[in-house]
Amino acid sequence: MGVRKLGYVGLDVTDVDAWVDLFEHTLGVGATPAKIGTQEVALLELDEFKYRLALHPSAQDRPREIGWIVDSARELDRLTERLTDAGFAVGEGSADETELRGATRLRWFTDPVGYRVELAVGEAKVRTGVARPADARPGVTGLGHLVLAGPKLGELRELYESVLEFRLTDYRAPGLYFLRCNATHHSIALARADTPSIHHLEIEHGSIDDVGRAHDRAQAKGVPISISLGRHMNDKAISFYVRNPSGFHLEIGCGGIEVGDDWVPHDFGTSDLWGHRHADANPFASPAS
């Protein structure tokens, strides 16, 4: 596959300090200040690479870019040709953007719901390890996946499955599809919604104890837990969700399964083995839920 993994997500946010506070005090994740041109940006240190989440000060809360890591420059050219043949206009990332990402090459296009999607070659390793709370072993290990919702579900599926060559892992009626670009169960899920949004980002943890301690810290800090601790039916991950300062969810999880080439896509029916009680209405609840 040309796309290797979810690399990073950039967000325009109205309250950078609240985001940084959430990550520092709940997940033990630090932020590095940086600049792109003249604009300040906070880079969240989820692993040894430059960043996985970039927070840009803004008057609005909205996704800025979704970045995927591509295997090689040759694969970037091949995927660019596939995108162009499918009717997408592909642009080159600026020198400032490429440097900020820690990439050697960067291209981008606009997806069917209006979000900027980037394809990057190269990742800059800037540290051998990251500071974590004393009780985190190992704590946060990276950016796991995102769930993208929008009104053009068919076009989004066509983009990710037919053009970018993601593989369908499983699905749940009436319109929720889990796609993979490596052995991890899913790197993106696509859902039907009236307006485009990121439903949640998953922050991967090394153990169930790390997830539990993050849960304790969230409760102690008064962070709104939007979906209770539980275990998903399809990828078997154990997680809970918090409402972030921009209003969508962060999933704090561990233990998702990997799948092989012999995996058969199927409707997994019930969303959870246990737990995952929603504080608000679940937009993806099946009619039987």
mmCIF file of C-alpha atoms in Angstrom:
data_model
loop_
_atom_site.group_PDB
_atom_site.id
_atom_site.type_symbol
_atom_site.label_atom_id
_atom_site.label_comp_id
_atom_site.label_asym_id
_atom_site.label_seq_id
_atom_site.Cartn_x
_atom_site.Cartn_y
_atom_site.Cartn_z
ATOM 1 C CA MET A 1 0.000 0.000 0.000
ATOM 2 C CA GLY A 2 1.143 3.532 -0.703
ATOM 3 C CA VAL A 3 -0.329 5.091 2.435
ATOM 4 C CA ARG A 4 1.435 3.664 5.479
ATOM 5 C CA LYS A 5 -0.286 5.275 8.466
ATOM 6 C CA LEU A 6 -2.081 8.273 9.915
ATOM 7 C CA GLY A 7 0.728 10.746 10.491
ATOM 8 C CA TYR A 8 -0.697 13.911 11.991
ATOM 9 C CA VAL A 9 -3.753 16.131 12.309
ATOM 10 C CA GLY A 10 -3.734 19.919 12.313
ATOM 11 C CA LEU A 11 -6.502 21.812 14.089
ATOM 12 C CA ASP A 12 -7.578 25.448 14.167
ATOM 13 C CA VAL A 13 -8.565 26.065 17.788
ATOM 14 C CA THR A 14 -9.932 29.019 19.708
ATOM 15 C CA ASP A 15 -8.271 28.052 22.998
ATOM 16 C CA VAL A 16 -4.780 26.615 22.582
ATOM 17 C CA ASP A 17 -4.053 26.901 26.312
ATOM 18 C CA ALA A 18 -7.066 24.729 27.199
ATOM 19 C CA TRP A 19 -5.933 22.056 24.737
ATOM 20 C CA VAL A 20 -2.386 22.103 26.100
ATOM 21 C CA ASP A 21 -3.692 21.911 29.668
ATOM 22 C CA LEU A 22 -5.872 18.907 28.797
ATOM 23 C CA PHE A 23 -2.976 16.993 27.289
ATOM 24 C CA GLU A 24 -0.430 17.940 29.938
ATOM 25 C CA HIS A 25 -2.538 17.233 33.007
ATOM 26 C CA THR A 26 -4.667 14.318 31.784
ATOM 27 C CA LEU A 27 -2.307 12.480 29.427
ATOM 28 C CA GLY A 28 1.098 13.765 30.513
ATOM 29 C CA VAL A 29 1.813 14.986 26.981
ATOM 30 C CA GLY A 30 3.890 18.135 26.515
ATOM 31 C CA ALA A 31 3.641 20.793 23.815
ATOM 32 C CA THR A 32 6.456 22.396 21.810
ATOM 33 C CA PRO A 33 5.982 25.949 20.485
ATOM 34 C CA ALA A 34 6.842 26.437 16.823
ATOM 35 C CA LYS A 35 6.179 28.824 13.961
ATOM 36 C CA ILE A 36 4.927 28.444 10.426
ATOM 37 C CA GLY A 37 5.760 31.695 8.734
ATOM 38 C CA THR A 38 4.804 34.271 11.352
ATOM 39 C CA GLN A 39 2.069 32.186 12.988
ATOM 40 C CA GLU A 40 2.571 30.460 16.319
ATOM 41 C CA VAL A 41 1.609 26.803 16.582
ATOM 42 C CA ALA A 42 1.691 24.308 19.464
ATOM 43 C CA LEU A 43 2.938 20.818 18.582
ATOM 44 C CA LEU A 44 1.793 17.974 20.846
ATOM 45 C CA GLU A 45 4.473 15.326 21.510
ATOM 46 C CA LEU A 46 2.779 11.927 21.350
ATOM 47 C CA ASP A 47 5.906 9.935 20.440
ATOM 48 C CA GLU A 48 9.507 10.376 19.332
ATOM 49 C CA PHE A 49 8.556 12.066 16.064
ATOM 50 C CA LYS A 50 8.156 15.809 15.624
ATOM 51 C CA TYR A 51 4.436 15.902 16.359
ATOM 52 C CA ARG A 52 1.105 14.178 15.789
ATOM 53 C CA LEU A 53 -1.248 17.057 16.648
ATOM 54 C CA ALA A 54 -0.693 20.688 15.694
ATOM 55 C CA LEU A 55 -2.797 23.418 17.321
ATOM 56 C CA HIS A 56 -3.139 26.663 15.366
ATOM 57 C CA PRO A 57 -4.685 29.704 17.126
ATOM 58 C CA SER A 58 -7.873 30.702 15.313
ATOM 59 C CA ALA A 59 -11.199 32.467 15.660
ATOM 60 C CA GLN A 60 -12.936 29.154 14.808
ATOM 61 C CA ASP A 61 -12.584 25.537 15.914
ATOM 62 C CA ARG A 62 -12.199 23.348 12.847
ATOM 63 C CA PRO A 63 -9.966 20.675 11.290
ATOM 64 C CA ARG A 64 -7.090 22.203 9.346
ATOM 65 C CA GLU A 65 -5.508 19.148 7.715
ATOM 66 C CA ILE A 66 -5.429 15.359 7.940
ATOM 67 C CA GLY A 67 -1.964 14.045 7.171
ATOM 68 C CA TRP A 68 -1.108 10.557 5.940
ATOM 69 C CA ILE A 69 2.420 9.158 5.718
ATOM 70 C CA VAL A 70 3.267 7.625 2.330
ATOM 71 C CA ASP A 71 5.898 4.916 1.857
ATOM 72 C CA SER A 72 8.106 6.651 -0.701
ATOM 73 C CA ALA A 73 8.386 9.457 -3.236
ATOM 74 C CA ARG A 74 7.551 6.932 -5.940
ATOM 75 C CA GLU A 75 4.347 5.969 -4.139
ATOM 76 C CA LEU A 76 3.513 9.658 -3.667
ATOM 77 C CA ASP A 77 3.766 10.160 -7.436
ATOM 78 C CA ARG A 78 1.645 7.065 -8.081
ATOM 79 C CA LEU A 79 -1.089 8.181 -5.662
ATOM 80 C CA THR A 80 -0.971 11.705 -7.103
ATOM 81 C CA GLU A 81 -1.684 10.238 -10.541
ATOM 82 C CA ARG A 82 -4.587 8.204 -9.149
ATOM 83 C CA LEU A 83 -6.027 11.300 -7.444
ATOM 84 C CA THR A 84 -5.668 13.383 -10.595
ATOM 85 C CA ASP A 85 -7.328 10.681 -12.703
ATOM 86 C CA ALA A 86 -10.207 10.649 -10.179
ATOM 87 C CA GLY A 87 -10.727 14.412 -10.589
ATOM 88 C CA PHE A 88 -8.896 15.762 -7.538
ATOM 89 C CA ALA A 89 -6.640 18.804 -7.908
ATOM 90 C CA VAL A 90 -3.362 18.025 -6.129
ATOM 91 C CA GLY A 91 -1.131 20.827 -4.879
ATOM 92 C CA GLU A 92 2.415 20.977 -3.523
ATOM 93 C CA GLY A 93 2.925 21.839 0.122
ATOM 94 C CA SER A 94 4.880 25.026 0.751
ATOM 95 C CA ALA A 95 8.439 24.930 2.059
ATOM 96 C CA ASP A 96 7.217 26.148 5.483
ATOM 97 C CA GLU A 97 4.500 23.483 5.615
ATOM 98 C CA THR A 98 6.877 20.700 4.580
ATOM 99 C CA GLU A 99 9.442 21.753 7.191
ATOM 100 C CA LEU A 100 6.838 21.980 9.952
ATOM 101 C CA ARG A 101 5.581 18.459 9.190
ATOM 102 C CA GLY A 102 9.132 17.101 9.330
ATOM 103 C CA ALA A 103 8.569 15.757 5.809
ATOM 104 C CA THR A 104 10.786 15.603 2.753
ATOM 105 C CA ARG A 105 7.883 15.923 0.304
ATOM 106 C CA LEU A 106 4.299 17.072 0.810
ATOM 107 C CA ARG A 107 1.230 17.199 -1.421
ATOM 108 C CA TRP A 108 -2.387 17.961 -0.622
ATOM 109 C CA PHE A 109 -5.921 17.912 -2.014
ATOM 110 C CA THR A 110 -9.434 18.696 -0.803
ATOM 111 C CA ASP A 111 -11.675 15.747 0.055
ATOM 112 C CA PRO A 112 -15.407 15.501 -0.878
ATOM 113 C CA VAL A 113 -16.554 17.234 2.332
ATOM 114 C CA GLY A 114 -14.068 20.113 2.052
ATOM 115 C CA TYR A 115 -11.214 19.021 4.332
ATOM 116 C CA ARG A 116 -7.576 19.334 3.345
ATOM 117 C CA VAL A 117 -5.906 15.931 3.120
ATOM 118 C CA GLU A 118 -2.124 15.742 2.951
ATOM 119 C CA LEU A 119 0.226 13.006 1.744
ATOM 120 C CA ALA A 120 3.702 13.284 3.259
ATOM 121 C CA VAL A 121 6.946 11.417 2.648
ATOM 122 C CA GLY A 122 9.370 11.258 5.573
ATOM 123 C CA GLU A 123 9.057 11.796 9.308
ATOM 124 C CA ALA A 124 11.489 13.768 11.452
ATOM 125 C CA LYS A 125 12.588 11.965 14.623
ATOM 126 C CA VAL A 126 13.413 14.715 17.087
ATOM 127 C CA ARG A 127 13.739 12.840 20.379
ATOM 128 C CA THR A 128 14.551 9.390 21.702
ATOM 129 C CA GLY A 129 11.731 9.513 24.234
ATOM 130 C CA VAL A 130 9.168 11.866 25.692
ATOM 131 C CA ALA A 131 8.493 12.934 29.259
ATOM 132 C CA ARG A 132 5.577 11.087 30.852
ATOM 133 C CA PRO A 133 4.030 10.985 34.345
ATOM 134 C CA ALA A 134 5.840 8.688 36.785
ATOM 135 C CA ASP A 135 2.906 6.251 36.726
ATOM 136 C CA ALA A 136 2.777 6.004 32.914
ATOM 137 C CA ARG A 137 4.431 2.838 31.582
ATOM 138 C CA PRO A 138 4.733 3.679 28.720
ATOM 139 C CA GLY A 139 1.743 6.036 28.627
ATOM 140 C CA VAL A 140 0.731 7.680 25.350
ATOM 141 C CA THR A 141 2.359 5.925 22.392
ATOM 142 C CA GLY A 142 0.898 7.777 19.407
ATOM 143 C CA LEU A 143 -2.031 8.830 17.272
ATOM 144 C CA GLY A 144 -4.248 5.855 16.531
ATOM 145 C CA HIS A 145 -7.146 6.754 14.245
ATOM 146 C CA LEU A 146 -9.863 9.261 13.463
ATOM 147 C CA VAL A 147 -13.545 9.034 12.653
ATOM 148 C CA LEU A 148 -14.634 11.390 9.869
ATOM 149 C CA ALA A 149 -18.333 12.102 9.430
ATOM 150 C CA GLY A 150 -20.013 13.895 6.553
ATOM 151 C CA PRO A 151 -22.922 14.027 4.124
ATOM 152 C CA LYS A 152 -21.027 12.485 1.164
ATOM 153 C CA LEU A 153 -20.313 9.064 2.577
ATOM 154 C CA GLY A 154 -20.286 7.332 -0.797
ATOM 155 C CA GLU A 155 -17.750 9.795 -2.203
ATOM 156 C CA LEU A 156 -15.570 9.518 0.891
ATOM 157 C CA ARG A 157 -15.575 5.730 0.587
ATOM 158 C CA GLU A 158 -14.692 5.999 -3.089
ATOM 159 C CA LEU A 159 -11.752 8.279 -2.236
ATOM 160 C CA TYR A 160 -10.287 6.152 0.534
ATOM 161 C CA GLU A 161 -11.050 2.683 -0.825
ATOM 162 C CA SER A 162 -10.799 3.041 -4.600
ATOM 163 C CA VAL A 163 -8.311 5.893 -4.999
ATOM 164 C CA LEU A 164 -6.074 5.743 -1.897
ATOM 165 C CA GLU A 165 -6.405 1.943 -1.693
ATOM 166 C CA PHE A 166 -7.443 1.556 1.937
ATOM 167 C CA ARG A 167 -9.094 -1.771 2.728
ATOM 168 C CA LEU A 168 -12.479 -2.247 4.355
ATOM 169 C CA THR A 169 -12.107 -4.065 7.684
ATOM 170 C CA ASP A 170 -15.706 -4.086 8.866
ATOM 171 C CA TYR A 171 -18.843 -1.971 9.062
ATOM 172 C CA ARG A 172 -22.035 -1.405 10.982
ATOM 173 C CA ALA A 173 -25.430 -0.522 9.571
ATOM 174 C CA PRO A 174 -26.803 1.992 8.753
ATOM 175 C CA GLY A 175 -23.586 3.750 7.654
ATOM 176 C CA LEU A 176 -20.293 3.356 9.524
ATOM 177 C CA TYR A 177 -17.228 1.931 7.751
ATOM 178 C CA PHE A 178 -13.817 1.045 9.239
ATOM 179 C CA LEU A 179 -10.829 1.177 6.892
ATOM 180 C CA ARG A 180 -7.178 0.171 7.266
ATOM 181 C CA CYS A 181 -3.936 1.055 5.513
ATOM 182 C CA ASN A 182 -1.708 -1.272 7.571
ATOM 183 C CA ALA A 183 -2.208 -4.199 9.960
ATOM 184 C CA THR A 184 -4.001 -2.056 12.555
ATOM 185 C CA HIS A 185 -7.753 -2.754 12.541
ATOM 186 C CA HIS A 186 -8.525 0.754 11.302
ATOM 187 C CA SER A 187 -6.792 4.075 10.765
ATOM 188 C CA ILE A 188 -9.963 5.882 9.717
ATOM 189 C CA ALA A 189 -13.690 5.271 10.019
ATOM 190 C CA LEU A 190 -16.214 7.011 7.778
ATOM 191 C CA ALA A 191 -19.721 7.841 8.911
ATOM 192 C CA ARG A 192 -22.791 9.550 7.507
ATOM 193 C CA ALA A 193 -23.715 12.926 9.053
ATOM 194 C CA ASP A 194 -25.537 16.072 7.955
ATOM 195 C CA THR A 195 -22.462 18.290 8.352
ATOM 196 C CA PRO A 196 -18.740 17.450 8.049
ATOM 197 C CA SER A 197 -16.892 16.868 11.301
ATOM 198 C CA ILE A 198 -14.249 14.833 13.038
ATOM 199 C CA HIS A 199 -16.246 12.774 15.515
ATOM 200 C CA HIS A 200 -13.141 11.748 17.429
ATOM 201 C CA LEU A 201 -9.390 11.248 17.410
ATOM 202 C CA GLU A 202 -7.954 8.245 19.209
ATOM 203 C CA ILE A 203 -4.851 8.716 21.360
ATOM 204 C CA GLU A 204 -3.114 5.361 21.668
ATOM 205 C CA HIS A 205 -1.810 4.162 25.049
ATOM 206 C CA GLY A 206 0.578 1.361 25.905
ATOM 207 C CA SER A 207 -1.501 -0.521 28.464
ATOM 208 C CA ILE A 208 -4.876 -0.746 30.160
ATOM 209 C CA ASP A 209 -3.254 0.626 33.317
ATOM 210 C CA ASP A 210 -2.209 3.750 31.385
ATOM 211 C CA VAL A 211 -5.797 4.165 30.182
ATOM 212 C CA GLY A 212 -7.094 3.696 33.741
ATOM 213 C CA ARG A 213 -4.680 6.231 35.208
ATOM 214 C CA ALA A 214 -5.579 8.737 32.477
ATOM 215 C CA HIS A 215 -9.212 8.135 33.468
ATOM 216 C CA ASP A 216 -8.331 8.923 37.089
ATOM 217 C CA ARG A 217 -6.513 12.115 36.074
ATOM 218 C CA ALA A 218 -9.441 13.212 33.885
ATOM 219 C CA GLN A 219 -11.858 12.744 36.770
ATOM 220 C CA ALA A 220 -9.557 14.574 39.199
ATOM 221 C CA LYS A 221 -9.237 17.515 36.796
ATOM 222 C CA GLY A 222 -12.968 17.679 36.072
ATOM 223 C CA VAL A 223 -12.490 16.880 32.384
ATOM 224 C CA PRO A 224 -15.890 15.993 30.864
ATOM 225 C CA ILE A 225 -15.983 12.246 30.178
ATOM 226 C CA SER A 226 -18.301 12.048 27.189
ATOM 227 C CA ILE A 227 -18.302 8.247 26.739
ATOM 228 C CA SER A 228 -17.598 5.945 29.681
ATOM 229 C CA LEU A 229 -14.956 3.245 29.898
ATOM 230 C CA GLY A 230 -15.778 0.288 27.683
ATOM 231 C CA ARG A 231 -14.581 -2.252 25.118
ATOM 232 C CA HIS A 232 -15.461 -2.077 21.435
ATOM 233 C CA MET A 233 -16.881 -5.108 19.700
ATOM 234 C CA ASN A 234 -14.968 -4.810 16.415
ATOM 235 C CA ASP A 235 -11.361 -3.854 17.237
ATOM 236 C CA LYS A 236 -11.559 -5.013 20.905
ATOM 237 C CA ALA A 237 -9.945 -1.766 22.135
ATOM 238 C CA ILE A 238 -10.575 -0.669 25.727
ATOM 239 C CA SER A 239 -11.126 3.067 26.008
ATOM 240 C CA PHE A 240 -13.013 6.068 27.300
ATOM 241 C CA TYR A 241 -13.703 9.406 25.634
ATOM 242 C CA VAL A 242 -13.356 12.995 26.782
ATOM 243 C CA ARG A 243 -14.824 16.150 25.283
ATOM 244 C CA ASN A 244 -11.960 18.363 24.130
ATOM 245 C CA PRO A 245 -11.971 22.204 24.167
ATOM 246 C CA SER A 246 -13.075 22.303 20.507
ATOM 247 C CA GLY A 247 -16.171 20.234 21.294
ATOM 248 C CA PHE A 248 -15.478 16.851 19.697
ATOM 249 C CA HIS A 249 -14.200 13.668 21.342
ATOM 250 C CA LEU A 250 -10.765 12.311 22.175
ATOM 251 C CA GLU A 251 -10.702 8.560 22.626
ATOM 252 C CA ILE A 252 -8.158 7.378 25.179
ATOM 253 C CA GLY A 253 -7.547 3.730 24.337
ATOM 254 C CA CYS A 254 -5.339 0.666 24.086
ATOM 255 C CA GLY A 255 -5.374 -2.935 22.921
ATOM 256 C CA GLY A 256 -6.842 -2.700 19.421
ATOM 257 C CA ILE A 257 -6.314 -5.837 17.336
ATOM 258 C CA GLU A 258 -4.349 -6.263 14.126
ATOM 259 C CA VAL A 259 -5.747 -8.079 11.091
ATOM 260 C CA GLY A 260 -4.200 -9.945 8.183
ATOM 261 C CA ASP A 261 -4.849 -10.287 4.470
ATOM 262 C CA ASP A 262 -7.231 -13.162 5.135
ATOM 263 C CA TRP A 263 -9.619 -10.913 7.125
ATOM 264 C CA VAL A 264 -13.188 -10.935 5.761
ATOM 265 C CA PRO A 265 -15.164 -7.644 6.084
ATOM 266 C CA HIS A 266 -18.429 -8.078 7.949
ATOM 267 C CA ASP A 267 -21.166 -6.212 9.815
ATOM 268 C CA PHE A 268 -20.137 -6.513 13.453
ATOM 269 C CA GLY A 269 -23.605 -5.600 14.708
ATOM 270 C CA THR A 270 -23.360 -4.493 18.345
ATOM 271 C CA SER A 271 -21.000 -1.573 18.909
ATOM 272 C CA ASP A 272 -19.553 -2.651 22.264
ATOM 273 C CA LEU A 273 -18.856 -5.741 24.326
ATOM 274 C CA TRP A 274 -19.449 -3.681 27.485
ATOM 275 C CA GLY A 275 -19.499 -0.086 28.682
ATOM 276 C CA HIS A 276 -19.114 3.000 26.462
ATOM 277 C CA ARG A 277 -22.201 4.753 27.806
ATOM 278 C CA HIS A 278 -22.740 8.077 26.050
ATOM 279 C CA ALA A 279 -23.342 11.250 28.055
ATOM 280 C CA ASP A 280 -25.170 12.653 25.016
ATOM 281 C CA ALA A 281 -27.055 10.991 22.168
ATOM 282 C CA ASN A 282 -24.902 8.639 20.066
ATOM 283 C CA PRO A 283 -25.107 9.840 16.449
ATOM 284 C CA PHE A 284 -24.030 6.411 15.175
ATOM 285 C CA ALA A 285 -26.393 4.284 17.226
ATOM 286 C CA SER A 286 -28.043 1.515 15.244
ATOM 287 C CA PRO A 287 -31.843 1.498 15.138
ATOM 288 C CA ALA A 288 -31.884 -1.425 17.591
ATOM 289 C CA SER A 289 -29.659 0.345 20.157
#
